[in-house]
Short mmCIF file of C-alpha atoms in Angstrom, two decimals:
data_model
loop_
_atom_site.label_atom_id
_atom_site.label_comp_id
_atom_site.label_asym_id
_atom_site.label_seq_id
_atom_site.Cartn_x
_atom_site.Cartn_y
_atom_site.Cartn_z
CA MET U 77 -53.69 -8.13 -278.59
CA ASP U 78 -55.22 -11.31 -280.02
CA GLU U 79 -57.01 -12.28 -276.78
CA GLU U 80 -60.77 -11.82 -276.46
CA TYR U 81 -62.18 -9.74 -273.60
CA ASP U 82 -65.58 -9.31 -271.99
CA VAL U 83 -65.28 -5.52 -272.07
CA ILE U 84 -62.92 -3.02 -273.71
CA VAL U 85 -62.88 0.40 -272.03
CA LEU U 86 -61.65 3.39 -274.07
CA GLY U 87 -60.34 6.43 -272.19
CA THR U 88 -59.16 6.63 -268.58
CA GLY U 89 -61.45 9.39 -267.35
CA LEU U 90 -62.97 8.92 -263.91
CA THR U 91 -66.28 7.54 -265.24
CA GLU U 92 -64.49 4.92 -267.35
CA CYS U 93 -62.06 3.94 -264.56
CA ILE U 94 -64.82 3.49 -261.96
CA LEU U 95 -66.66 1.23 -264.44
CA SER U 96 -63.57 -0.81 -265.33
CA GLY U 97 -62.74 -1.23 -261.62
CA LEU U 98 -66.26 -2.34 -260.71
CA LEU U 99 -66.55 -4.67 -263.75
CA SER U 100 -63.19 -6.28 -262.90
CA VAL U 101 -64.32 -6.87 -259.31
CA GLU U 102 -67.46 -8.49 -260.80
CA GLY U 103 -65.20 -11.01 -262.58
CA LYS U 104 -65.26 -9.49 -266.08
CA LYS U 105 -62.13 -9.70 -268.24
CA VAL U 106 -61.37 -6.01 -268.97
CA LEU U 107 -58.94 -4.32 -271.38
CA HIS U 108 -58.55 -0.58 -270.77
CA MET U 109 -56.94 1.60 -273.47
CA ASP U 110 -56.11 5.31 -273.67
CA ARG U 111 -54.64 7.30 -276.56
CA ASN U 112 -52.78 9.53 -274.08
CA ASP U 113 -49.62 8.60 -272.19
CA TYR U 114 -51.24 9.62 -268.88
CA TYR U 115 -54.33 8.62 -266.92
CA GLY U 116 -57.43 10.76 -266.58
CA GLY U 117 -58.55 11.77 -270.09
CA GLU U 118 -60.67 14.92 -269.71
CA SER U 119 -60.47 14.59 -265.90
CA ALA U 120 -56.66 14.42 -265.76
CA SER U 121 -54.32 16.49 -263.59
CA LEU U 122 -51.36 17.84 -265.57
CA ASN U 123 -47.88 18.93 -264.55
CA LEU U 124 -46.61 22.31 -265.78
CA THR U 125 -44.98 20.93 -268.92
CA GLN U 126 -48.14 19.04 -269.89
CA LEU U 127 -50.30 22.10 -269.13
CA TYR U 128 -48.24 24.42 -271.36
CA ARG U 129 -47.96 21.75 -274.07
CA LYS U 130 -51.77 21.45 -274.13
CA PHE U 131 -52.59 25.18 -274.12
CA ARG U 132 -49.38 26.83 -275.46
CA PRO U 133 -47.55 24.36 -277.70
CA GLY U 134 -43.89 25.28 -278.07
CA GLN U 135 -43.83 27.54 -275.00
CA GLU U 136 -41.81 26.55 -271.94
CA PRO U 137 -43.32 27.13 -268.46
CA PRO U 138 -41.76 30.10 -266.59
CA THR U 139 -38.96 28.97 -264.27
CA GLU U 140 -40.31 31.19 -261.46
CA LEU U 141 -43.30 28.83 -261.09
CA GLY U 142 -40.95 26.21 -259.65
CA ARG U 143 -40.47 22.52 -260.29
CA ASP U 144 -42.55 20.66 -262.84
CA ARG U 145 -43.17 17.76 -260.48
CA ASP U 146 -44.77 20.00 -257.84
CA TYR U 147 -47.78 20.55 -260.10
CA ALA U 148 -50.95 18.51 -260.70
CA ILE U 149 -53.41 20.96 -262.25
CA ASP U 150 -56.94 19.67 -262.83
CA LEU U 151 -58.54 20.14 -266.23
CA VAL U 152 -62.05 19.79 -264.76
CA PRO U 153 -62.79 21.63 -261.50
CA LYS U 154 -64.79 19.41 -259.14
CA PHE U 155 -64.84 18.68 -255.43
CA ILE U 156 -66.10 15.56 -253.62
CA ILE U 157 -69.21 16.01 -251.46
CA ALA U 158 -68.30 14.42 -248.12
CA SER U 159 -71.54 12.42 -247.78
CA GLY U 160 -72.15 11.99 -251.51
CA GLU U 161 -72.32 9.01 -253.86
CA LEU U 162 -68.65 9.09 -254.93
CA THR U 163 -67.57 8.88 -251.28
CA LYS U 164 -69.75 5.77 -250.89
CA ILE U 165 -68.11 4.12 -253.91
CA LEU U 166 -64.60 5.03 -252.66
CA VAL U 167 -65.33 3.51 -249.24
CA HIS U 168 -67.13 0.38 -250.48
CA THR U 169 -64.44 -0.50 -253.02
CA ASN U 170 -61.66 0.24 -250.50
CA VAL U 171 -60.08 2.57 -253.08
CA THR U 172 -59.60 5.06 -250.23
CA ARG U 173 -56.41 3.19 -249.27
CA TYR U 174 -54.70 4.57 -252.39
CA LEU U 175 -55.72 8.17 -251.64
CA GLU U 176 -55.30 10.89 -249.06
CA PHE U 177 -57.89 13.63 -248.71
CA LYS U 178 -57.90 17.16 -247.39
CA GLN U 179 -60.92 19.25 -246.61
CA ILE U 180 -61.79 22.30 -248.70
CA ALA U 181 -61.49 25.22 -246.29
CA GLY U 182 -64.61 27.20 -247.17
CA SER U 183 -67.64 27.56 -249.37
CA PHE U 184 -68.59 31.11 -250.40
CA VAL U 185 -71.42 32.74 -252.31
CA TYR U 186 -71.51 36.01 -254.26
CA ARG U 187 -74.33 38.35 -253.30
CA ASP U 188 -74.90 42.06 -253.95
CA GLY U 189 -71.37 42.72 -255.17
CA ARG U 190 -69.44 40.88 -252.42
CA ILE U 191 -68.61 37.33 -251.39
CA SER U 192 -69.77 35.87 -248.09
CA LYS U 193 -69.05 32.55 -246.44
CA VAL U 194 -71.81 29.95 -246.56
CA PRO U 195 -72.43 29.44 -242.82
CA SER U 196 -71.13 26.11 -241.51
CA THR U 197 -72.23 26.53 -237.87
CA GLU U 198 -75.22 28.08 -236.14
CA MET U 199 -72.94 30.84 -234.81
CA GLU U 200 -71.75 31.66 -238.36
CA ALA U 201 -75.38 31.70 -239.50
CA VAL U 202 -76.31 34.23 -236.80
CA LYS U 203 -73.43 36.53 -237.82
CA SER U 204 -73.80 36.02 -241.59
CA PRO U 205 -74.44 39.18 -243.66
CA LEU U 206 -76.38 37.07 -246.17
CA MET U 207 -79.70 37.69 -244.38
CA GLY U 208 -81.31 40.28 -242.14
CA LEU U 209 -82.53 39.39 -238.65
CA PHE U 210 -86.16 38.59 -239.56
CA GLU U 211 -85.11 36.62 -242.64
CA LYS U 212 -82.75 34.56 -240.46
CA ARG U 213 -85.71 33.58 -238.29
CA ARG U 214 -87.73 32.53 -241.33
CA ALA U 215 -84.74 30.60 -242.74
CA LYS U 216 -84.21 28.87 -239.37
CA LYS U 217 -87.84 27.64 -239.48
CA PHE U 218 -87.31 26.44 -243.08
CA PHE U 219 -84.19 24.43 -242.16
CA GLU U 220 -85.85 23.00 -239.05
CA PHE U 221 -88.74 21.88 -241.27
CA LEU U 222 -86.34 20.10 -243.68
CA GLN U 223 -84.32 18.46 -240.92
CA GLY U 224 -87.48 17.36 -239.12
CA TRP U 225 -89.28 15.97 -242.18
CA ARG U 226 -90.32 12.31 -241.87
CA ASP U 227 -92.22 10.78 -244.80
CA GLU U 228 -94.24 8.54 -242.53
CA ASP U 229 -95.19 11.29 -240.02
CA PRO U 230 -97.74 13.83 -241.39
CA ALA U 231 -97.22 15.97 -238.27
CA THR U 232 -93.81 16.96 -239.72
CA HIS U 233 -95.26 17.99 -243.13
CA GLN U 234 -96.85 21.32 -242.17
CA GLY U 235 -99.44 20.82 -244.90
CA LEU U 236 -96.81 20.34 -247.63
CA ASP U 237 -96.25 17.39 -249.97
CA LEU U 238 -92.64 17.21 -251.22
CA ASP U 239 -93.63 15.08 -254.21
CA ARG U 240 -96.65 17.12 -255.35
CA ASP U 241 -95.72 20.64 -254.26
CA SER U 242 -93.08 22.66 -256.11
CA MET U 243 -90.07 24.19 -254.41
CA LYS U 244 -91.70 27.57 -255.13
CA THR U 245 -94.62 26.55 -252.90
CA VAL U 246 -92.22 25.50 -250.11
CA TYR U 247 -90.27 28.79 -250.30
CA GLU U 248 -93.53 30.77 -250.21
CA LYS U 249 -94.80 28.78 -247.23
CA PHE U 250 -91.83 30.08 -245.21
CA GLY U 251 -91.87 33.55 -246.80
CA LEU U 252 -88.25 33.37 -247.97
CA GLU U 253 -86.90 36.34 -249.95
CA PRO U 254 -85.55 35.88 -253.52
CA GLY U 255 -81.96 36.42 -252.30
CA THR U 256 -82.37 33.65 -249.71
CA GLN U 257 -83.89 31.36 -252.33
CA ASP U 258 -80.83 32.06 -254.51
CA PHE U 259 -78.49 31.17 -251.68
CA ILE U 260 -80.36 27.94 -250.76
CA GLY U 261 -80.95 26.75 -254.33
CA HIS U 262 -77.49 27.52 -255.69
CA ALA U 263 -75.02 27.53 -252.78
CA MET U 264 -76.59 24.59 -250.92
CA ALA U 265 -78.74 22.54 -253.32
CA LEU U 266 -76.04 23.34 -255.96
CA TYR U 267 -78.46 23.84 -258.87
CA LEU U 268 -76.90 25.50 -261.92
CA ASP U 269 -80.08 27.38 -262.85
CA ASP U 270 -83.58 28.14 -261.52
CA ASP U 271 -85.52 25.43 -263.38
CA TYR U 272 -85.77 23.40 -260.15
CA ILE U 273 -88.10 26.00 -258.51
CA SER U 274 -91.13 25.00 -260.58
CA LYS U 275 -90.51 21.24 -260.15
CA SER U 276 -91.31 18.81 -257.34
CA ALA U 277 -89.62 19.85 -254.08
CA ARG U 278 -88.32 16.34 -253.29
CA PRO U 279 -84.99 16.50 -255.24
CA ALA U 280 -84.17 19.95 -253.80
CA TYR U 281 -84.98 18.68 -250.28
CA GLU U 282 -82.61 15.71 -250.81
CA ARG U 283 -79.84 17.97 -252.14
CA ILE U 284 -80.09 20.39 -249.20
CA VAL U 285 -80.03 17.51 -246.69
CA LEU U 286 -76.98 16.05 -248.51
CA TYR U 287 -75.24 19.43 -248.27
CA THR U 288 -76.01 19.94 -244.56
CA SER U 289 -75.03 16.35 -243.64
CA SER U 290 -71.76 16.75 -245.61
CA MET U 291 -71.12 20.05 -243.83
CA ALA U 292 -71.75 18.39 -240.46
CA ARG U 293 -69.34 15.56 -241.28
CA TYR U 294 -66.14 17.62 -241.10
CA GLY U 295 -67.25 21.22 -240.43
CA LYS U 296 -65.89 24.21 -242.42
CA SER U 297 -67.21 23.05 -245.82
CA PRO U 298 -69.02 20.05 -247.29
CA TYR U 299 -66.17 19.18 -249.67
CA ILE U 300 -63.06 17.01 -249.62
CA TYR U 301 -60.33 16.82 -252.24
CA PRO U 302 -57.59 14.23 -252.98
CA LEU U 303 -53.97 15.24 -252.41
CA TYR U 304 -52.02 15.43 -255.71
CA GLY U 305 -55.13 16.37 -257.70
CA LEU U 306 -58.29 14.81 -259.12
CA GLY U 307 -56.20 12.73 -261.54
CA GLU U 308 -55.46 10.48 -258.55
CA LEU U 309 -59.09 9.28 -258.59
CA PRO U 310 -59.08 7.50 -261.99
CA GLN U 311 -55.61 6.08 -261.26
CA SER U 312 -56.86 4.59 -257.99
CA PHE U 313 -59.79 2.85 -259.69
CA ALA U 314 -57.37 1.64 -262.38
CA ARG U 315 -55.32 0.00 -259.61
CA LEU U 316 -58.50 -1.68 -258.34
CA SER U 317 -59.15 -3.03 -261.85
CA ALA U 318 -55.55 -4.27 -262.16
CA ILE U 319 -55.76 -6.15 -258.83
CA TYR U 320 -58.70 -8.06 -260.31
CA GLY U 321 -56.96 -8.87 -263.58
CA GLY U 322 -57.73 -5.77 -265.66
CA THR U 323 -55.18 -5.00 -268.42
CA TYR U 324 -54.10 -1.39 -269.09
CA MET U 325 -52.54 0.09 -272.23
CA LEU U 326 -51.66 3.79 -272.27
CA ASP U 327 -50.42 5.65 -275.38
CA LYS U 328 -52.51 3.24 -277.47
CA PRO U 329 -54.63 4.88 -280.19
CA SER U 330 -58.06 3.54 -281.08
CA ASP U 331 -58.28 3.82 -284.86
CA GLU U 332 -61.60 2.13 -285.53
CA ILE U 333 -64.64 0.71 -283.72
CA VAL U 334 -65.22 -2.55 -285.61
CA THR U 335 -68.82 -3.72 -286.03
CA ASP U 336 -70.46 -6.65 -287.84
CA SER U 337 -72.99 -6.46 -290.68
CA ASP U 338 -75.78 -5.80 -288.15
CA GLY U 339 -73.87 -2.89 -286.60
CA LYS U 340 -73.08 -4.84 -283.42
CA PHE U 341 -69.72 -4.27 -281.71
CA VAL U 342 -66.96 -6.75 -282.58
CA GLY U 343 -63.70 -5.11 -281.53
CA VAL U 344 -61.33 -2.15 -281.59
CA ARG U 345 -58.60 -1.66 -284.19
CA SER U 346 -55.33 -0.02 -283.16
CA GLY U 347 -52.90 0.21 -286.08
CA SER U 348 -52.84 -3.21 -287.75
CA GLU U 349 -54.13 -5.06 -284.68
CA THR U 350 -57.77 -5.68 -283.77
CA VAL U 351 -58.75 -6.79 -280.29
CA LYS U 352 -62.16 -8.43 -279.82
CA ALA U 353 -64.66 -8.13 -276.99
CA LYS U 354 -68.36 -8.59 -276.25
CA GLN U 355 -68.91 -4.95 -275.21
CA VAL U 356 -67.16 -1.57 -275.38
CA ILE U 357 -67.39 1.42 -273.04
CA GLY U 358 -65.78 4.75 -273.82
CA ASP U 359 -65.90 8.50 -273.53
CA PRO U 360 -67.45 10.49 -276.44
CA SER U 361 -64.07 11.41 -277.96
CA TYR U 362 -63.62 7.76 -279.05
CA PHE U 363 -66.95 7.71 -280.86
CA GLY U 364 -66.84 10.56 -283.32
CA ALA U 365 -67.86 13.26 -280.81
CA GLY U 366 -70.53 14.78 -283.07
CA LYS U 367 -68.96 13.77 -286.39
CA GLU U 368 -70.43 11.03 -288.58
CA ALA U 369 -68.97 7.67 -287.61
CA GLU U 370 -68.26 4.75 -289.94
CA GLY U 371 -71.24 4.03 -292.14
CA GLY U 372 -72.67 7.49 -291.53
CA LYS U 373 -73.81 6.64 -287.99
CA ILE U 374 -73.86 9.46 -285.44
CA ARG U 375 -73.22 8.09 -281.95
CA VAL U 376 -73.00 11.27 -279.85
CA VAL U 377 -74.52 14.75 -280.09
CA GLU U 378 -73.38 18.06 -278.67
CA ASP U 379 -75.55 19.27 -275.82
CA GLY U 380 -74.04 22.66 -274.95
CA LYS U 381 -70.56 23.88 -274.02
CA VAL U 382 -68.62 24.65 -270.83
CA VAL U 383 -66.00 27.42 -270.62
CA ARG U 384 -63.23 26.94 -268.06
CA ALA U 385 -60.34 29.25 -267.18
CA ILE U 386 -57.44 27.74 -265.22
CA CYS U 387 -55.84 30.69 -263.39
CA ILE U 388 -52.48 30.64 -261.64
CA LEU U 389 -52.39 33.11 -258.74
CA LYS U 390 -49.67 34.17 -256.33
CA HIS U 391 -52.11 34.97 -253.53
CA PRO U 392 -55.33 33.63 -251.97
CA ILE U 393 -58.60 34.97 -253.38
CA PRO U 394 -59.39 38.34 -251.73
CA GLY U 395 -62.24 38.29 -249.21
CA THR U 396 -61.94 34.57 -248.38
CA ASP U 397 -60.07 34.94 -245.05
CA ASP U 398 -56.84 33.81 -246.78
CA SER U 399 -58.32 30.32 -247.22
CA ASP U 400 -55.99 27.75 -248.84
CA SER U 401 -58.95 26.32 -250.79
CA VAL U 402 -62.46 27.54 -251.57
CA GLN U 403 -65.53 27.17 -253.67
CA ILE U 404 -67.26 30.39 -254.70
CA ILE U 405 -70.68 30.26 -256.34
CA ILE U 406 -71.99 33.24 -258.29
CA PRO U 407 -75.75 32.59 -258.62
CA GLN U 408 -77.03 33.43 -262.11
CA ASN U 409 -79.53 36.05 -260.86
CA GLN U 410 -76.67 38.06 -259.34
CA VAL U 411 -75.05 38.60 -262.76
CA ASN U 412 -78.10 38.43 -265.07
CA ARG U 413 -77.32 35.01 -266.48
CA ARG U 414 -79.21 31.76 -266.90
CA ASN U 415 -76.44 29.58 -265.39
CA ASP U 416 -74.26 30.00 -262.31
CA ILE U 417 -70.53 30.75 -262.44
CA TYR U 418 -68.31 28.55 -260.26
CA ILE U 419 -64.85 29.20 -258.85
CA ALA U 420 -62.85 26.30 -257.40
CA MET U 421 -59.46 27.09 -255.83
CA VAL U 422 -56.80 24.78 -254.37
CA SER U 423 -53.16 25.38 -253.39
CA SER U 424 -49.86 23.83 -252.33
CA MET U 425 -51.64 22.49 -249.23
CA HIS U 426 -53.23 19.97 -251.62
CA LYS U 427 -49.89 19.08 -253.28
CA VAL U 428 -51.06 20.42 -256.65
CA CYS U 429 -48.66 23.37 -257.08
CA ALA U 430 -45.51 24.99 -255.66
CA SER U 431 -45.69 26.79 -252.31
CA ASP U 432 -47.23 30.28 -252.36
CA ILE U 433 -49.04 29.44 -255.62
CA TYR U 434 -52.83 29.08 -255.86
CA VAL U 435 -54.78 27.50 -258.72
CA ALA U 436 -58.32 28.80 -259.34
CA ILE U 437 -60.62 27.50 -262.07
CA VAL U 438 -63.57 29.64 -263.15
CA SER U 439 -66.28 27.88 -265.15
CA THR U 440 -69.83 28.13 -266.45
CA ILE U 441 -72.16 26.85 -269.17
CA VAL U 442 -71.69 28.89 -272.37
CA GLU U 443 -74.70 31.08 -273.25
CA THR U 444 -73.29 33.43 -275.93
CA ASP U 445 -70.68 33.50 -278.71
CA ARG U 446 -68.21 35.24 -276.34
CA PRO U 447 -67.59 32.61 -273.66
CA GLU U 448 -64.55 34.25 -272.04
CA GLN U 449 -66.58 37.41 -271.38
CA GLU U 450 -69.19 35.28 -269.62
CA ILE U 451 -66.76 34.26 -266.87
CA ALA U 452 -65.52 37.86 -266.35
CA PRO U 453 -67.50 38.27 -263.07
CA GLY U 454 -65.61 35.28 -261.69
CA LEU U 455 -62.20 36.38 -262.99
CA GLN U 456 -62.69 39.82 -261.40
CA LEU U 457 -62.98 38.25 -257.94
CA LEU U 458 -59.56 36.61 -258.19
CA GLY U 459 -57.35 39.70 -257.95
CA PRO U 460 -54.17 39.82 -260.13
CA ILE U 461 -53.88 36.71 -262.34
CA TYR U 462 -50.32 35.50 -263.06
CA ASP U 463 -51.37 33.28 -266.00
CA LYS U 464 -54.62 32.01 -267.48
CA PHE U 465 -55.53 29.02 -269.68
CA VAL U 466 -59.01 29.15 -271.24
CA SER U 467 -60.81 26.22 -272.85
CA VAL U 468 -64.30 25.77 -274.30
CA SER U 469 -65.39 22.13 -274.15
CA PRO U 470 -68.47 20.73 -275.89
CA LEU U 471 -70.75 18.55 -273.73
CA TYR U 472 -71.55 15.32 -275.54
CA THR U 473 -74.45 12.95 -274.91
CA PRO U 474 -74.81 9.47 -276.46
CA VAL U 475 -77.75 9.10 -278.85
CA SER U 476 -78.57 5.50 -277.92
CA THR U 477 -78.49 3.25 -274.85
CA GLY U 478 -75.96 0.86 -276.44
CA GLN U 479 -78.09 -2.19 -275.64
CA THR U 480 -78.68 -3.06 -279.31
CA ASP U 481 -75.06 -2.67 -280.55
CA ASN U 482 -73.10 -3.25 -277.28
CA ILE U 483 -71.48 0.19 -277.61
CA PHE U 484 -71.87 2.08 -274.32
CA ILE U 485 -70.83 5.73 -274.36
CA THR U 486 -70.37 7.88 -271.25
CA ARG U 487 -71.26 11.57 -270.94
CA SER U 488 -68.89 14.55 -270.95
CA TYR U 489 -68.02 16.13 -267.58
CA ASP U 490 -70.64 18.79 -266.93
CA ALA U 491 -70.41 22.21 -265.32
CA THR U 492 -71.48 21.06 -261.83
CA SER U 493 -68.96 21.60 -259.04
CA HIS U 494 -69.09 18.02 -257.72
CA PHE U 495 -69.12 14.36 -258.82
CA GLU U 496 -72.75 13.39 -258.18
CA THR U 497 -73.66 13.50 -261.89
CA VAL U 498 -70.56 11.40 -262.73
CA VAL U 499 -71.80 8.68 -260.36
CA GLU U 500 -75.30 8.91 -261.89
CA ASP U 501 -73.69 8.21 -265.28
CA VAL U 502 -71.72 5.27 -263.83
CA GLN U 503 -74.94 3.80 -262.37
CA ASP U 504 -76.81 4.37 -265.64
CA VAL U 505 -74.12 2.75 -267.85
CA TRP U 506 -73.71 -0.13 -265.37
CA LYS U 507 -77.43 -0.94 -265.49
CA ARG U 508 -77.40 -0.94 -269.30
CA ILE U 509 -74.32 -3.20 -269.48
CA VAL U 510 -75.04 -5.64 -266.67
CA GLY U 511 -78.83 -5.50 -266.78
CA LYS U 512 -79.31 -4.76 -263.09
CA ASP U 513 -78.78 -1.90 -260.63
CA LEU U 514 -75.31 -1.26 -259.27
CA VAL U 515 -75.19 -2.61 -255.72
CA LEU U 516 -71.98 -1.84 -253.85
CA LYS U 517 -70.62 -4.79 -251.93
CA LYS U 518 -68.21 -4.18 -249.06
CA ARG U 519 -64.91 -5.88 -249.85
CA ASP U 520 -62.52 -7.16 -247.25
CA GLU U 521 -58.89 -7.28 -248.23
CA GLU U 522 -58.49 -10.97 -247.34
CA GLY U 523 -61.02 -11.78 -250.06
CA GLU U 524 -58.76 -10.41 -252.81
CA PRO U 525 -57.32 -12.83 -255.34
#
C-alpha cells in the first residue's frame, strides 16, 4: 500500500461506487477500500446468514426459509425510476451490461383505510376509486395542462407561472380536492411531506412529468429493479472502475484519516500501513459519524433518523392483486403524520429470496421516541409477518464542502423510495472534487483500454 493515488474512496455504497467508477473513467488513479467483506455498505443486499448475523447475532436462520444463496435482501428499500437520473448514468456508462432488470408490478397508495392502485393507463384512471366522477374531470384537465406546458408558449400557461406561483396556486386553479392533492404530491411527485405545496410549482411539475414519462416507458409502474438485489448496483460500478485501473480492497479497516498540520488530507492508515492520495471520498461512517474526529474536528452531523423494518412474508400483500412486487405509499395526512410511510416489496421473481417468499420493507422518517410504532400503519397492511428485522439509522450530512481539506463526505441514504437524491449527491460531490459539472459521455466498448 505504498503507492500514491489520486483518490481514495472509503466504503462501497452505491454513491461511492458510482463516483469511483466515473473518476476511473476520467483517468484518475483510484483506490477503493471497505471495512466489510462484501460490497454495498449501507446499500448492500445480504444473504440469510449475513442478515441474521447483523440483526440477531448468534441465531441461525430457520431452515424452512430455504437456501442461503437464494437470498439477497436489501438493507435500504429503493426502486429505480425508469426515466430518472440513475437510469441515465447506467446507460451512459454501459454498466447496464452487468445487470438485468425487472419491472415493479404496481404502485399503490393508501387512502381512506384501503389501498388502491395508482392508475397506469387512462382506462385504469376512469375506473379508479381514488376520485369521484367530477374530480376525475378536474384531474384530467390538470394533467393535460402539465403535459401541454411549453415554457416558450404563453398560450399553454393558462395564466400560471411555474416559477413564481406555488403548487397551492396551481391546485386551486384546477379546484383539486385535498385527497387528490395528496395522491398527486405523494404518490406521483413522491414528496415525503407537504412542504412543497407552498414553494414554486416548477420542481413538482418536473417530478410529475418524470413519473408519468417513467410510467409510459414500460406501463404497469414507473419503477425497475435489478435482479439479485440492489447490491448488484454498487458491484457493477466497481467493475467499471476496475476496467479503468481502479484497485479494490474489501475487509480492509480504515483506522485513521491522516492530515497535515493545516488539516489537509494526506492519506488513510490501515493497521501499520498508510496509503497516500490527493483526495478522499467516503460515507459518513468513515468520518466519525457525529463523534469528534481527530483534533476535536466534527466532520458530519446527524440530520434526523429513518426507521426501516425488513419483513419476510409467505404471501403477497393483501389487496395488491397478488402482485409479485409493489410500492405502497401511505401519505402523511392519511395517518396524521408529518412524513409519508413507504412499503417496498419484492419476491423470488427478482431473485432475492426463495420461491413463495416475499420481502417487504416498511420505512419512514422518525418523528417520535417510539419509531417502531410509527411504522405500524404500514406493518398492518402486510398481513401475517413471518419474521421482522427493525433498524433505526441516523441520517448524516457533512459539515463542509471538502474543498479546503480535500475530504469529501457523501450523505446517508434518505427515506425516499428512489435513487434521484443519490444521483444529486453524486453530482454535488463530483463538482466539488473535479471543479466542473458532471457531464456523462457515451462510451463505446471499443474505446476501452
